């Protein structure tokens, strides 16, 4: 007899105190930006039961205190790491989420994403209701509109209060199942060996589009993506199954990079409104 997992979602949330891009809000204070994003993440969970691993990579003590303020002790595991860097902490996320048995749904989270309230609830509802949803991103990536990737063809599906679009790529913040992660962790692990996130996703989602000259011969950057996809993903391209990635329209989250905010939403207003009303964000034992 099998027993249901005790949680709806397992999350590995990695965070470090540095700034690698120019954020659109609190650009001069990573802690304040991190607090904004983490509180918005908590608000995105709604009534979901969540187990969370916090990967604090070289963070001062106030970051752990922030997580412990927001999440209940029995749902939180804090890992204080000694400046391992982006590649090693992503590898740790893979291991944690593939090996845990607390939830069948798993979420890779990065510290520079802002979420709309209820965002993760809507993503979980979508992946549960759609058998062809192997991966779900919260972020409607601007590259789908303003680079050569805009010539790709997509499926569009209404669900809940959003349309959802199939996509060829996203970043490294995404939802999937533990079973799918175990099946695909080999190609994800290539990111830890200097592959790019673009080419990881394309090896999973876009086998046929690799022959589309309008995309990959467009400029040197896209050509490098094409080359890396074959360098690291040839076995999967030849023998792996096709996976489908979906993202919401309009976006449920945005990457906190000032030049790559998700389209169709007034994010500066969302940031200011959320921070002004952050006392409404539920305490660690409450839901939104």
Short mmCIF file of C-alpha atoms in Angstrom, two decimals:
data_model
loop_
_atom_site.label_atom_id
_atom_site.label_comp_id
_atom_site.label_asym_id
_atom_site.label_seq_id
_atom_site.Cartn_x
_atom_site.Cartn_y
_atom_site.Cartn_z
CA UNK A 1 0.00 0.00 0.00
CA UNK A 2 1.38 3.40 -1.01
CA UNK A 3 0.99 6.47 1.14
CA UNK A 4 0.41 10.00 -0.11
CA UNK A 5 3.33 12.38 0.27
CA UNK A 6 2.78 14.74 3.23
CA UNK A 7 3.36 17.94 1.21
CA UNK A 8 1.96 19.40 -2.00
CA UNK A 9 5.32 20.83 -3.05
CA UNK A 10 9.02 20.48 -2.26
CA UNK A 11 11.10 23.61 -2.89
CA UNK A 12 14.85 24.12 -3.09
CA UNK A 13 15.39 27.88 -2.83
CA UNK A 14 18.93 29.08 -3.43
CA UNK A 15 20.10 32.52 -2.45
CA UNK A 16 23.37 34.44 -2.20
CA UNK A 17 24.12 38.02 -1.08
CA UNK A 18 25.67 39.29 -4.31
CA UNK A 19 24.08 41.06 -7.29
CA UNK A 20 24.98 39.86 -10.79
CA UNK A 21 22.60 42.06 -12.81
CA UNK A 22 20.85 45.41 -12.36
CA UNK A 23 17.62 44.80 -10.39
CA UNK A 24 14.58 47.00 -11.13
CA UNK A 25 13.90 47.53 -7.40
CA UNK A 26 16.27 47.87 -4.43
CA UNK A 27 19.14 47.83 -6.90
CA UNK A 28 21.58 48.99 -4.22
CA UNK A 29 20.46 46.58 -1.47
CA UNK A 30 20.43 42.82 -2.18
CA UNK A 31 19.00 41.95 1.23
CA UNK A 32 15.94 44.18 0.73
CA UNK A 33 15.43 42.82 -2.78
CA UNK A 34 15.77 39.26 -1.44
CA UNK A 35 13.24 39.99 1.30
CA UNK A 36 10.77 41.40 -1.22
CA UNK A 37 11.14 38.34 -3.45
CA UNK A 38 10.94 35.82 -0.59
CA UNK A 39 7.85 37.38 0.91
CA UNK A 40 6.22 37.44 -2.52
CA UNK A 41 7.11 33.77 -2.89
CA UNK A 42 5.40 32.99 0.41
CA UNK A 43 2.32 34.88 -0.77
CA UNK A 44 2.37 32.90 -4.04
CA UNK A 45 1.88 29.59 -2.19
CA UNK A 46 -1.68 30.17 -1.04
CA UNK A 47 -2.89 27.12 0.90
CA UNK A 48 -0.27 24.73 -0.50
CA UNK A 49 1.58 22.58 2.02
CA UNK A 50 5.25 23.19 1.22
CA UNK A 51 8.55 21.73 2.43
CA UNK A 52 11.41 24.13 1.68
CA UNK A 53 15.18 23.78 1.66
CA UNK A 54 16.97 27.15 1.87
CA UNK A 55 20.42 27.02 0.27
CA UNK A 56 22.19 30.05 1.76
CA UNK A 57 25.40 30.42 -0.22
CA UNK A 58 27.77 32.66 1.72
CA UNK A 59 24.90 34.62 3.29
CA UNK A 60 25.24 36.64 6.51
CA UNK A 61 23.05 35.59 9.48
CA UNK A 62 20.15 37.93 8.66
CA UNK A 63 19.24 35.78 5.64
CA UNK A 64 18.66 32.70 7.79
CA UNK A 65 16.68 34.83 10.23
CA UNK A 66 14.49 36.01 7.34
CA UNK A 67 13.67 32.45 6.26
CA UNK A 68 12.91 31.42 9.84
CA UNK A 69 10.62 34.42 10.26
CA UNK A 70 8.61 33.54 7.14
CA UNK A 71 8.50 29.71 7.21
CA UNK A 72 7.56 27.39 10.06
CA UNK A 73 10.44 25.43 11.55
CA UNK A 74 8.90 22.04 10.78
CA UNK A 75 8.67 22.87 7.06
CA UNK A 76 12.10 24.49 6.67
CA UNK A 77 15.61 23.09 6.37
CA UNK A 78 18.43 25.66 6.23
CA UNK A 79 21.74 24.78 4.57
CA UNK A 80 24.48 27.34 5.20
CA UNK A 81 27.00 26.96 2.36
CA UNK A 82 30.48 28.40 1.97
CA UNK A 83 30.25 30.38 -1.29
CA UNK A 84 29.87 27.34 -3.55
CA UNK A 85 28.62 29.37 -6.51
CA UNK A 86 25.85 29.07 -9.06
CA UNK A 87 26.82 25.75 -10.65
CA UNK A 88 27.31 23.78 -7.42
CA UNK A 89 24.19 25.12 -5.74
CA UNK A 90 22.08 24.17 -8.78
CA UNK A 91 23.57 20.68 -8.58
CA UNK A 92 22.55 20.56 -4.91
CA UNK A 93 19.01 21.53 -5.86
CA UNK A 94 18.87 18.59 -8.27
CA UNK A 95 20.07 16.17 -5.59
CA UNK A 96 17.76 17.46 -2.87
CA UNK A 97 14.61 17.48 -4.97
CA UNK A 98 15.29 14.15 -6.68
CA UNK A 99 16.09 12.35 -3.42
CA UNK A 100 13.40 13.78 -1.13
CA UNK A 101 10.10 11.92 -0.71
CA UNK A 102 8.06 14.67 0.96
CA UNK A 103 6.27 15.72 -2.25
CA UNK A 104 5.85 14.52 -5.81
CA UNK A 105 5.86 18.07 -7.17
CA UNK A 106 9.20 19.88 -6.95
CA UNK A 107 10.20 23.50 -7.51
CA UNK A 108 13.58 25.02 -8.32
CA UNK A 109 13.65 28.59 -6.95
CA UNK A 110 16.19 31.38 -7.32
CA UNK A 111 16.40 34.47 -5.12
CA UNK A 112 15.75 37.06 -7.84
CA UNK A 113 12.14 36.33 -8.80
CA UNK A 114 9.11 38.36 -7.71
CA UNK A 115 5.75 36.53 -7.67
CA UNK A 116 2.14 37.61 -7.86
CA UNK A 117 -0.09 36.32 -5.03
CA UNK A 118 -1.27 32.77 -5.64
CA UNK A 119 1.19 32.20 -8.50
CA UNK A 120 2.45 28.81 -7.33
CA UNK A 121 -1.08 27.63 -6.59
CA UNK A 122 -2.03 28.33 -10.22
CA UNK A 123 1.07 26.56 -11.51
CA UNK A 124 0.39 23.50 -9.36
CA UNK A 125 -3.22 23.39 -10.54
CA UNK A 126 -2.04 23.55 -14.16
CA UNK A 127 0.54 20.78 -13.93
CA UNK A 128 -1.91 18.53 -12.08
CA UNK A 129 -4.64 19.04 -14.66
CA UNK A 130 -2.54 18.74 -17.85
CA UNK A 131 -0.80 15.44 -18.54
CA UNK A 132 1.47 17.02 -21.17
CA UNK A 133 2.82 19.58 -18.70
CA UNK A 134 6.27 18.20 -17.93
CA UNK A 135 7.65 21.55 -16.76
CA UNK A 136 5.99 24.86 -15.82
CA UNK A 137 7.74 28.22 -15.58
CA UNK A 138 6.23 31.17 -13.71
CA UNK A 139 7.98 33.60 -16.07
CA UNK A 140 6.82 34.68 -19.51
CA UNK A 141 10.33 35.14 -20.88
CA UNK A 142 10.83 38.32 -22.98
CA UNK A 143 13.19 36.46 -25.36
CA UNK A 144 10.10 34.84 -26.86
CA UNK A 145 9.10 38.31 -28.15
CA UNK A 146 12.25 40.24 -28.97
CA UNK A 147 14.85 37.74 -30.21
CA UNK A 148 14.98 35.21 -33.03
CA UNK A 149 13.01 32.81 -30.80
CA UNK A 150 9.88 34.81 -31.65
CA UNK A 151 9.53 32.84 -34.91
CA UNK A 152 8.89 29.61 -32.97
CA UNK A 153 5.43 28.10 -33.10
CA UNK A 154 3.58 27.52 -29.82
CA UNK A 155 0.51 25.78 -28.46
CA UNK A 156 -1.87 28.05 -26.54
CA UNK A 157 -4.24 26.67 -23.89
CA UNK A 158 -6.76 28.48 -21.66
CA UNK A 159 -6.74 27.34 -18.05
CA UNK A 160 -7.95 29.14 -14.94
CA UNK A 161 -7.54 32.89 -15.26
CA UNK A 162 -4.63 32.64 -17.73
CA UNK A 163 -3.66 31.42 -21.13
CA UNK A 164 -0.71 29.05 -21.11
CA UNK A 165 1.82 28.79 -23.91
CA UNK A 166 4.22 26.00 -24.75
CA UNK A 167 7.80 27.22 -24.80
CA UNK A 168 11.25 26.07 -25.84
CA UNK A 169 13.21 27.47 -22.93
CA UNK A 170 13.15 29.30 -19.64
CA UNK A 171 15.63 30.01 -16.84
CA UNK A 172 16.39 27.74 -13.88
CA UNK A 173 13.29 28.58 -11.84
CA UNK A 174 10.62 26.01 -12.70
CA UNK A 175 8.09 23.42 -11.50
CA UNK A 176 8.12 19.73 -12.39
CA UNK A 177 7.45 16.33 -10.85
CA UNK A 178 10.00 14.30 -8.96
CA UNK A 179 9.62 11.49 -11.50
CA UNK A 180 10.33 13.83 -14.43
CA UNK A 181 13.32 15.32 -12.62
CA UNK A 182 14.79 11.87 -11.99
CA UNK A 183 14.34 11.04 -15.68
CA UNK A 184 15.95 14.29 -16.89
CA UNK A 185 18.51 15.14 -14.22
CA UNK A 186 21.38 14.04 -16.46
CA UNK A 187 20.79 16.82 -18.98
CA UNK A 188 20.14 19.36 -16.21
CA UNK A 189 23.43 18.38 -14.62
CA UNK A 190 25.28 19.46 -17.77
CA UNK A 191 24.59 23.05 -16.70
CA UNK A 192 26.99 22.40 -13.83
CA UNK A 193 29.69 21.58 -16.42
CA UNK A 194 29.43 24.88 -18.32
CA UNK A 195 26.40 24.14 -20.50
CA UNK A 196 23.88 27.01 -20.84
CA UNK A 197 20.33 26.97 -19.50
CA UNK A 198 19.05 27.74 -23.03
CA UNK A 199 20.65 24.66 -24.54
CA UNK A 200 19.60 22.45 -21.61
CA UNK A 201 15.97 23.35 -22.25
CA UNK A 202 16.21 23.08 -26.01
CA UNK A 203 17.61 19.55 -25.73
CA UNK A 204 14.49 18.71 -23.69
CA UNK A 205 11.82 20.56 -25.65
CA UNK A 206 12.82 21.51 -29.17
CA UNK A 207 14.38 18.68 -31.15
CA UNK A 208 12.90 19.66 -34.52
CA UNK A 209 13.47 23.39 -34.14
CA UNK A 210 17.21 22.83 -34.20
CA UNK A 211 16.91 22.71 -37.98
CA UNK A 212 15.20 26.12 -38.14
CA UNK A 213 17.77 28.42 -39.74
CA UNK A 214 15.71 31.51 -38.89
CA UNK A 215 16.53 30.96 -35.22
CA UNK A 216 19.98 29.46 -34.88
CA UNK A 217 21.73 31.13 -37.82
CA UNK A 218 20.34 34.50 -36.78
CA UNK A 219 23.46 35.66 -34.88
CA UNK A 220 26.52 34.30 -33.14
CA UNK A 221 24.76 33.94 -29.78
CA UNK A 222 22.03 31.72 -31.20
CA UNK A 223 24.58 29.74 -33.16
CA UNK A 224 26.48 29.07 -29.91
CA UNK A 225 23.23 27.85 -28.32
CA UNK A 226 22.81 25.45 -31.25
CA UNK A 227 26.37 24.17 -30.88
CA UNK A 228 26.11 23.71 -27.10
CA UNK A 229 22.83 21.84 -27.50
CA UNK A 230 24.62 19.25 -29.63
CA UNK A 231 27.77 19.26 -27.48
CA UNK A 232 25.92 18.42 -24.28
CA UNK A 233 22.59 17.04 -25.44
CA UNK A 234 23.20 14.72 -28.40
CA UNK A 235 22.27 11.48 -26.52
CA UNK A 236 19.02 13.05 -25.38
CA UNK A 237 18.30 14.44 -28.85
CA UNK A 238 18.77 10.98 -30.34
CA UNK A 239 17.18 8.79 -27.69
CA UNK A 240 15.34 10.96 -25.13
CA UNK A 241 11.63 11.65 -25.16
CA UNK A 242 10.12 15.02 -26.03
CA UNK A 243 9.13 17.15 -23.03
CA UNK A 244 6.76 20.08 -22.97
CA UNK A 245 7.41 23.27 -21.04
CA UNK A 246 4.58 25.73 -20.37
CA UNK A 247 4.48 29.35 -19.19
CA UNK A 248 1.56 31.64 -18.23
CA UNK A 249 0.17 34.56 -20.20
CA UNK A 250 0.33 37.06 -18.62
CA UNK A 251 3.26 36.15 -16.44
CA UNK A 252 2.88 35.07 -12.81
CA UNK A 253 6.40 36.17 -11.93
CA UNK A 254 9.26 38.21 -13.24
CA UNK A 255 13.01 37.85 -13.15
CA UNK A 256 14.43 40.81 -11.23
CA UNK A 257 16.60 42.01 -14.08
CA UNK A 258 15.68 45.52 -15.16
CA UNK A 259 16.08 44.82 -18.89
CA UNK A 260 14.19 41.47 -18.86
CA UNK A 261 10.99 42.11 -16.95
CA UNK A 262 8.08 39.97 -18.11
CA UNK A 263 5.75 41.76 -20.51
CA UNK A 264 2.11 42.85 -20.01
CA UNK A 265 2.42 43.67 -16.29
CA UNK A 266 3.25 46.93 -14.51
CA UNK A 267 5.95 45.40 -12.33
CA UNK A 268 7.21 48.60 -10.65
CA UNK A 269 3.68 49.18 -9.37
CA UNK A 270 3.46 45.57 -8.18
CA UNK A 271 6.77 45.91 -6.32
CA UNK A 272 5.74 49.14 -4.60
CA UNK A 273 2.24 47.91 -3.73
CA UNK A 274 3.53 44.66 -2.29
CA UNK A 275 6.18 46.34 -0.18
CA UNK A 276 3.71 48.95 1.04
CA UNK A 277 1.30 46.22 2.11
CA UNK A 278 3.79 43.55 3.19
CA UNK A 279 2.24 43.41 6.64
CA UNK A 280 -0.63 41.62 4.88
CA UNK A 281 1.71 38.77 3.92
CA UNK A 282 0.78 35.82 6.17
CA UNK A 283 2.97 34.81 9.06
CA UNK A 284 4.86 31.54 8.88
CA UNK A 285 2.00 29.45 10.25
CA UNK A 286 -0.64 31.09 8.07
CA UNK A 287 -1.65 31.13 4.39
CA UNK A 288 -2.41 34.04 2.08
#
